[in-house]
XYZ file of C-alpha atoms in Angstrom:
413
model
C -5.764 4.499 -19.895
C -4.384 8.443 -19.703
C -7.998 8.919 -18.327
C -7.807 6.169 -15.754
C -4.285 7.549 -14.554
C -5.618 11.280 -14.755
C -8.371 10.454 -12.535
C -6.469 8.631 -9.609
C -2.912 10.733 -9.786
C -3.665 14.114 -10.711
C -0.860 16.145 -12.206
C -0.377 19.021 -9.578
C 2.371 19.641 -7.331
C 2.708 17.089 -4.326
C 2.240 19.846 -1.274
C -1.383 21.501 -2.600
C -4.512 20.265 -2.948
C -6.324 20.829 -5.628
C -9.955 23.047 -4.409
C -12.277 20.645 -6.786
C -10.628 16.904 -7.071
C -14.173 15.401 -7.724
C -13.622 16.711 -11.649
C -9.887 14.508 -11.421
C -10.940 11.262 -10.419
C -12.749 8.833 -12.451
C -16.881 8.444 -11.691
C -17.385 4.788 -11.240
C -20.659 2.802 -10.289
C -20.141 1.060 -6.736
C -20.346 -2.375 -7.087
C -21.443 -4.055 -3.970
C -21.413 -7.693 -5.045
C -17.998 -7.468 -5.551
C -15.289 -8.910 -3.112
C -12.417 -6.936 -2.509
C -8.613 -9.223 -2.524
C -6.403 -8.605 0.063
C 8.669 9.100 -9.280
C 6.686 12.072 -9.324
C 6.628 12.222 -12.938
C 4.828 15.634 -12.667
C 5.638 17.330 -15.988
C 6.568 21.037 -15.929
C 3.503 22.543 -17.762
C 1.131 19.906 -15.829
C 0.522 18.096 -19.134
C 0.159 13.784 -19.530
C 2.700 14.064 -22.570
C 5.781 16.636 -23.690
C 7.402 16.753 -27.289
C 10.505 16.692 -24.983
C 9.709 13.587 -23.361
C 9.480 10.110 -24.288
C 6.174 8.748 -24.663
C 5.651 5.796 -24.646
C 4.741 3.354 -21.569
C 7.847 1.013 -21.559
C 10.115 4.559 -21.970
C 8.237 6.391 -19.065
C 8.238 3.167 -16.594
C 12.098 2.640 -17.667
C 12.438 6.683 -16.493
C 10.452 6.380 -13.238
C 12.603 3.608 -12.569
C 15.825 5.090 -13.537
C 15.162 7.936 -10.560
C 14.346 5.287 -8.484
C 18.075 4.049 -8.811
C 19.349 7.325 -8.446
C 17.375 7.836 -5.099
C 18.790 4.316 -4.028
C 22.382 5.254 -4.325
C 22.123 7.442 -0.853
C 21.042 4.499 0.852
C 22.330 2.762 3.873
C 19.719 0.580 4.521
C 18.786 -2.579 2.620
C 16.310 -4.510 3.406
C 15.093 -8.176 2.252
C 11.874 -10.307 2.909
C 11.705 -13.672 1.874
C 12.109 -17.846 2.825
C 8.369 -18.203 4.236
C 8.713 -21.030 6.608
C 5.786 -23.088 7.969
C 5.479 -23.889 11.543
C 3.239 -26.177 13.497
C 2.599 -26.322 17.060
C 0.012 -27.901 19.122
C -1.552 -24.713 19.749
C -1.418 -22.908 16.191
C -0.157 -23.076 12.183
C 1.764 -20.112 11.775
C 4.101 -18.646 8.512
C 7.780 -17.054 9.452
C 9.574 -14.684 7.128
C 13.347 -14.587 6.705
C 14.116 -10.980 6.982
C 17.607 -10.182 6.059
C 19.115 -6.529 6.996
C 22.514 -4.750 5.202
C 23.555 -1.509 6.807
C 26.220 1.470 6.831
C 24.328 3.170 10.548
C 26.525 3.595 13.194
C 23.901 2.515 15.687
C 24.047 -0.865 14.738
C 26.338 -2.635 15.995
C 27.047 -4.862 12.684
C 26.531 -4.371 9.092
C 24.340 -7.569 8.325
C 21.891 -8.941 10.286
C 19.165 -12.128 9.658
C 15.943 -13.070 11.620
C 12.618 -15.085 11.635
C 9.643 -12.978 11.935
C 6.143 -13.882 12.030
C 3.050 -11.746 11.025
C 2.219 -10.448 14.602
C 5.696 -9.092 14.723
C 5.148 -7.321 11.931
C 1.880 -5.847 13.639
C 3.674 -5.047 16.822
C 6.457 -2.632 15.172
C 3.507 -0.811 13.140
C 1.727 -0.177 16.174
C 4.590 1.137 18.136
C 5.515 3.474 15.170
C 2.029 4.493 15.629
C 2.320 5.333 19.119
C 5.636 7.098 19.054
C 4.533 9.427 15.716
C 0.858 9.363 15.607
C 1.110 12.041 12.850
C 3.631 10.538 10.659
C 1.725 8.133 7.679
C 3.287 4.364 8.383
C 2.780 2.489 5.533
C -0.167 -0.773 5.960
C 0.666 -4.013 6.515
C -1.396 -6.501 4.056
C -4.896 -7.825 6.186
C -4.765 -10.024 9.022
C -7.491 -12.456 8.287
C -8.058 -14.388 5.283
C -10.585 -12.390 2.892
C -13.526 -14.244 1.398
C -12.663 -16.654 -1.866
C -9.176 -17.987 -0.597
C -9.686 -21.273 0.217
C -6.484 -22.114 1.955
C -4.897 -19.352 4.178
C -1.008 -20.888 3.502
C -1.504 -21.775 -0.153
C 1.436 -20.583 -1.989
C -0.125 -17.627 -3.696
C -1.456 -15.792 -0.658
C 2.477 -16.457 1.436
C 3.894 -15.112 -1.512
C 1.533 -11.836 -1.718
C 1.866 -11.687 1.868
C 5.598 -11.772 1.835
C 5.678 -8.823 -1.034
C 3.700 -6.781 1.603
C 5.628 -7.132 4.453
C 8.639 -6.343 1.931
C 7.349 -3.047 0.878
C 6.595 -2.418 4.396
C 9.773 -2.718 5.953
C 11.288 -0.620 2.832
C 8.848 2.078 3.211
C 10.120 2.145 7.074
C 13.973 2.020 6.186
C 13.318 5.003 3.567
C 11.422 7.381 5.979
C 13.487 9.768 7.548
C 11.981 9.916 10.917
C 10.439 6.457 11.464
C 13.370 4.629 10.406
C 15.776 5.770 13.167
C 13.413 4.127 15.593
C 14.769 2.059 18.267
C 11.903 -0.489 17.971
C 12.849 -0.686 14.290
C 16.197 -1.937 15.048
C 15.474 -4.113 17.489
C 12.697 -5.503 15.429
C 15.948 -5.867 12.416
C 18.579 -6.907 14.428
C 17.724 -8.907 17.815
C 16.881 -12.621 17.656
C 13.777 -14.569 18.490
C 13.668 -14.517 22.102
C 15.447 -10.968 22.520
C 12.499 -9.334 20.229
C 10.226 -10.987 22.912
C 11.825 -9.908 25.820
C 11.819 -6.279 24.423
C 8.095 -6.222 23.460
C 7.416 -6.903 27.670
C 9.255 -3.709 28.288
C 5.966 -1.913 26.366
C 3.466 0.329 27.955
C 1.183 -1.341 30.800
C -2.675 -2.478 29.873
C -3.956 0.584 31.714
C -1.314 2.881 30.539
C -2.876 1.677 27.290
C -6.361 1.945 28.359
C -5.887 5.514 29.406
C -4.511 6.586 26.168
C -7.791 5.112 24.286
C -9.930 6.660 26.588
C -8.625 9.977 26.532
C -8.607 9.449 22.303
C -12.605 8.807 22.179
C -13.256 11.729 24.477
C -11.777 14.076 22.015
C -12.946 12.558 18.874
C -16.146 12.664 21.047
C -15.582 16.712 21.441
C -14.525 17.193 18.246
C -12.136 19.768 16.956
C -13.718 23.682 16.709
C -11.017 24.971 14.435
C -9.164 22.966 12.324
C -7.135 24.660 9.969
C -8.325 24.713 6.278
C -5.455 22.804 4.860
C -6.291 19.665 6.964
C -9.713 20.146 6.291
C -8.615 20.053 2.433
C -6.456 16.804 3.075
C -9.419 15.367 4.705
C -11.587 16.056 1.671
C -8.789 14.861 -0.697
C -8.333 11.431 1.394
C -12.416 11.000 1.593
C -12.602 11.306 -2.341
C -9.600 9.373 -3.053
C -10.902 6.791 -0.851
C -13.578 6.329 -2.562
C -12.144 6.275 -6.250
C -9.543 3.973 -5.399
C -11.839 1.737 -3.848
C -14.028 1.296 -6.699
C -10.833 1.129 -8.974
C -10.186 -1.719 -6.492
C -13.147 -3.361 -7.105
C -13.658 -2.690 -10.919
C -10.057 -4.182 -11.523
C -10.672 -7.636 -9.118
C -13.534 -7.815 -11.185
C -11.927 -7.793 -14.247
C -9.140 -10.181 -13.496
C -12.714 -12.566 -12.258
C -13.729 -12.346 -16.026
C -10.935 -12.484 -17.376
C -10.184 -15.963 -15.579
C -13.466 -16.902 -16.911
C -13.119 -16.685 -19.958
C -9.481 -18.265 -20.247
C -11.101 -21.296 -18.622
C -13.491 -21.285 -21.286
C -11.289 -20.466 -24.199
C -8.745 -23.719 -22.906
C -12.260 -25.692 -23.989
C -12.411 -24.958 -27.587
C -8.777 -26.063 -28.375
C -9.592 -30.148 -27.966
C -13.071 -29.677 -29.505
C -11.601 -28.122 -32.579
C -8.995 -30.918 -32.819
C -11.257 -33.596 -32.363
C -13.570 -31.876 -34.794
C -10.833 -32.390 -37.554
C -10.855 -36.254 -37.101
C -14.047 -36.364 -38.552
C -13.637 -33.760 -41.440
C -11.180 -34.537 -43.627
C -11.512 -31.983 -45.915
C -10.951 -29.425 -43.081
C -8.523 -31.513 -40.857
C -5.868 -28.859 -41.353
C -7.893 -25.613 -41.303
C -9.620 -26.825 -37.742
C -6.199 -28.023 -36.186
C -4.884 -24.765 -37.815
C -7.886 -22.949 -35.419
C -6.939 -24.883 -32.438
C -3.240 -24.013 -32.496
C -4.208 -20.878 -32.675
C -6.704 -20.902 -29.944
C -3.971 -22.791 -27.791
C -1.468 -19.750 -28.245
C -4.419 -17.502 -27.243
C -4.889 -19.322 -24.042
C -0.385 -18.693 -23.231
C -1.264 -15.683 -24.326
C -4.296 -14.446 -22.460
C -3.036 -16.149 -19.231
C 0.096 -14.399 -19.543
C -1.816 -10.946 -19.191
C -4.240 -12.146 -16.373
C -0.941 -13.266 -14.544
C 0.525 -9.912 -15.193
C -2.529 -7.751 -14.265
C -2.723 -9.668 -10.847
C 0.606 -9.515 -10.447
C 0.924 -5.569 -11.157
C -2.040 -3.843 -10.837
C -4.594 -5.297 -8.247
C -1.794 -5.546 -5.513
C -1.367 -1.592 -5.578
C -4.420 -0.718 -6.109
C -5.434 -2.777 -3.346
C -2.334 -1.249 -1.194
C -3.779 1.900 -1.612
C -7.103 1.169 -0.154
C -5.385 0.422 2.746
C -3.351 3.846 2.449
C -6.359 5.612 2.730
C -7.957 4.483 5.784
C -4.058 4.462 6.987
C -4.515 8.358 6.208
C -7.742 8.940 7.579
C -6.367 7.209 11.053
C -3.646 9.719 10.884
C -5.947 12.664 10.172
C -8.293 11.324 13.490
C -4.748 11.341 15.795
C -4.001 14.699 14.528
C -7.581 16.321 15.175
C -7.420 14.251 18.602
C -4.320 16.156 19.870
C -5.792 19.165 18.958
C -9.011 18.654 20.394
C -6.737 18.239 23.777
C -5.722 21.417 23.191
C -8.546 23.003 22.550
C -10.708 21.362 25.711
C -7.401 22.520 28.018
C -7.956 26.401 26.600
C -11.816 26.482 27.597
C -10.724 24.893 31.471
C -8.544 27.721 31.559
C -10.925 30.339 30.263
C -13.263 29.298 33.114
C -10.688 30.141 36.258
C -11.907 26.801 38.012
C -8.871 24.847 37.949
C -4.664 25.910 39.035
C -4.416 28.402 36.531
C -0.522 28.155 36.972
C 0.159 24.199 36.161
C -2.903 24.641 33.276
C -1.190 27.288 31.560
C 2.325 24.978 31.678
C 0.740 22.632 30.103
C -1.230 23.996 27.379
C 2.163 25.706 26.355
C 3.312 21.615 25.830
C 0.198 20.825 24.187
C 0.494 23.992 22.134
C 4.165 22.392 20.981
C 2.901 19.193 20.514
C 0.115 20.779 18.314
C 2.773 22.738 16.202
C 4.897 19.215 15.819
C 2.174 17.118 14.538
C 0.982 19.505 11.913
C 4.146 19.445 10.747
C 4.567 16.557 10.934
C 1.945 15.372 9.162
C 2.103 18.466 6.096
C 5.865 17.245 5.718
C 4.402 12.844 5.314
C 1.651 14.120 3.125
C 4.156 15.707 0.443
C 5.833 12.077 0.899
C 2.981 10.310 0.440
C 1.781 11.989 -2.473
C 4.694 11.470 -4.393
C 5.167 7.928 -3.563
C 1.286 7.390 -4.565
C 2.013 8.930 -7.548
C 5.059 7.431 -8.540
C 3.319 3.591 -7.919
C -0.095 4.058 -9.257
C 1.639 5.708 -12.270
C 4.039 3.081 -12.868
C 1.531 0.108 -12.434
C -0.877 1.931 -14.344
C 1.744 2.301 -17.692
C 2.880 -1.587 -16.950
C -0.433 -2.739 -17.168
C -1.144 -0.432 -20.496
C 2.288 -1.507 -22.320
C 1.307 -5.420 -21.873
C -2.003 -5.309 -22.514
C -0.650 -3.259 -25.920
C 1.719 -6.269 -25.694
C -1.279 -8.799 -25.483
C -3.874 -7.422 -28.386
C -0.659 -7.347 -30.909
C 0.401 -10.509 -30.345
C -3.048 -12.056 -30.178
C -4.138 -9.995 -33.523
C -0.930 -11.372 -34.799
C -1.717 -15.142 -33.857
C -5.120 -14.804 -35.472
C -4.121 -13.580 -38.425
């Protein structure tokens, strides 16, 4: 398990990148069959385990979550997902989400607030914090469609997973220092039904819109000349992280699969054995004896597949969605400076005002300068918070499946 975490969260400092992160990250076979399912606790001298510290998975989850309460004192914004409500119209089935809001900001104009908000709300505030900080790393919303395997897209399992994502989401918006002082993030916490409507017309036009993609193909088209070598590093770090989290992904949705299988099979040999001890009585009470057992196995063993899907696949999972969040953000960033860079060569050919060129290449220049900063000040973020939740899952999911084998060992003996 210390080889698993190792190879996902490696143990340097949050704002460097390490120059060879193929040797940290676990080598695992792709799987292609496989369908995929929809705090810093860096130690000083970079080591897994210190004499000083305590060491064992219940202590170090109980620490990483002790920080976590110290971090939530400075607070002033709480936030709360839940009461999935079904709704049926002529026209379409659609899920709403209570989504209650406590706050100390001055710019709102009370300190609790509650609204309905359906999925494609949720969508519309992501996009817009896109748009207004292309740079800055806004954290993914769960999948819009219904992946392969689930059967029914409002069964109670996939609302429920659904409603923890859009949960973390809003969180991860309320804790950021930038994002969360948007004014489409209050109005998407605080105004009703019919006001967040009204608000969303007030957007950007179609062709506004249109020009904006345009103009973003023609410079991923171009391409950026000179990127500096730490985004170039992120880029590598996000392409190889990418990759090792996906087949985590897929290795762990494959062992819950198993896992499932096997539980359904074990659940069989509990009746057989106790109708086997009808016939024998010389063994009646040795074979009921095994089927007890088995039964407790079966509490047991379902116990830890509920747990591991519970725990583990839905951040592992989150993170696969990170990444491509993160190689979106690293596309904006080159696209701006691509901008920049085309505006600089129209200027070094004298066929354009040279005047009105050169005032704006000085705002590209800025808007350049933000971004990268920008984006070097989320990636430290990001990092940490990765760390902190791939970490903490991972040691969950270690202590109860220590949790599992004793008790099971114990049953069986």
């Amino acid at each position: 398990m210390s080889r698993t975490i190792d190879a996902v969260v490696s143990p340097t400092q949050t704002n460097t990148i390490p120059a060879d992160i193929s040797g940290q990250m676990l080598d695992l076979d792709e799987d292609d069959d496989l369908e995929v399912f929809s705090k810093d606790l860096t130690l000083a001298d970079g080591n897994m385990f210190n004499a000083s510290m305590p060491t064992s998975p219940g202590s170090m989850v109980n620490q990483c979550k002790f920080e976590e309460d110290e971090e939530s004192d400075s607070k002033d914004i709480f936030i709360t997902v839940d009461n999935p409500e079904s709704h049926v119209t002529a026209i379409e089935t659609f899920i709403t989400y209570r989504v209650l809001t406590k706050t100390t900001r001055s710019e709102f104009d009370n300190s609790e607030y509650e609204v309905r908000r359906r999925y494609q709300d949720f969508l519309w505030l992501k996009g817009k914090l896109e748009d207004a900080h292309s740079t800055l790393i806004v954290h993914p919303l769960p999948e819009k469609f219904v992946v392969k395997g689930m059967v029914e897209r409002f069964n109670g399992d996939f609302i429920e997973t659904r409603r923890k994502a859009l949960h973390k989401f809003l969180n991860r918006v309320a804790d950021h220092p930038i994002l969360s002082c948007s004014e489409d993030f209050k109005v998407f916490l605080s105004a009703q039904a019919w006001e967040l409507t009204t608000y969303k017309k007030q957007g950007p036009g179609f062709l506004s819109r249109m020009g904006e993609t345009v103009r973003a193909v023609a410079n991923s088209v171009r391409g950026v000349k000179n990127r500096p070598e730490e985004f170039t590093a992120i880029q590598e770090y996000v392409e190889d992280f990418s990759n090792k989290i996906g087949s985590l992904d897929k290795v762990t949705q494959r062992i819950v699969k198993e896992q499932k299988e096997y539980l359904e099979e074990l659940k069989e040999y509990g009746p057989t054995y106790t109708l086997w001890s009808g016939s024998e009585e010389e063994l009646a009470e040795q074979l009921k004896g095994v089927a007890g057992c088995i039964e407790r196995c079966c509490k047991e063993t379902e116990e830890q597949v509920g747990h591991l899907s519970d725990t583990l696949v839905p951040v592992l999972h989150e993170y696969v969605l990170c990444a491509e969040t993160l190689k979106a953000v690293l596309r904006r960033r080159d696209n701006i400076q691509a901008e920049f860079e085309a505006k600089n060569e129209a200027l070094a050919t004298k066929k354009v005002d040279r005047d009105a060129l050169k005032e704006e290449i000085d705002k590209l220049e800025d808007r350049v300068e933000w971004a990268n900063n920008a984006l070097k000040g989320d990636w430290g973020r990001w990092q940490r918070s990765m760390r902190g939740d791939l970490k903490s899952a991972f040691l969950s999911t270690a202590e109860k499946n220590v949790d599992y084998y004793e008790k099971v060992r114990y049953k069986i003996l």
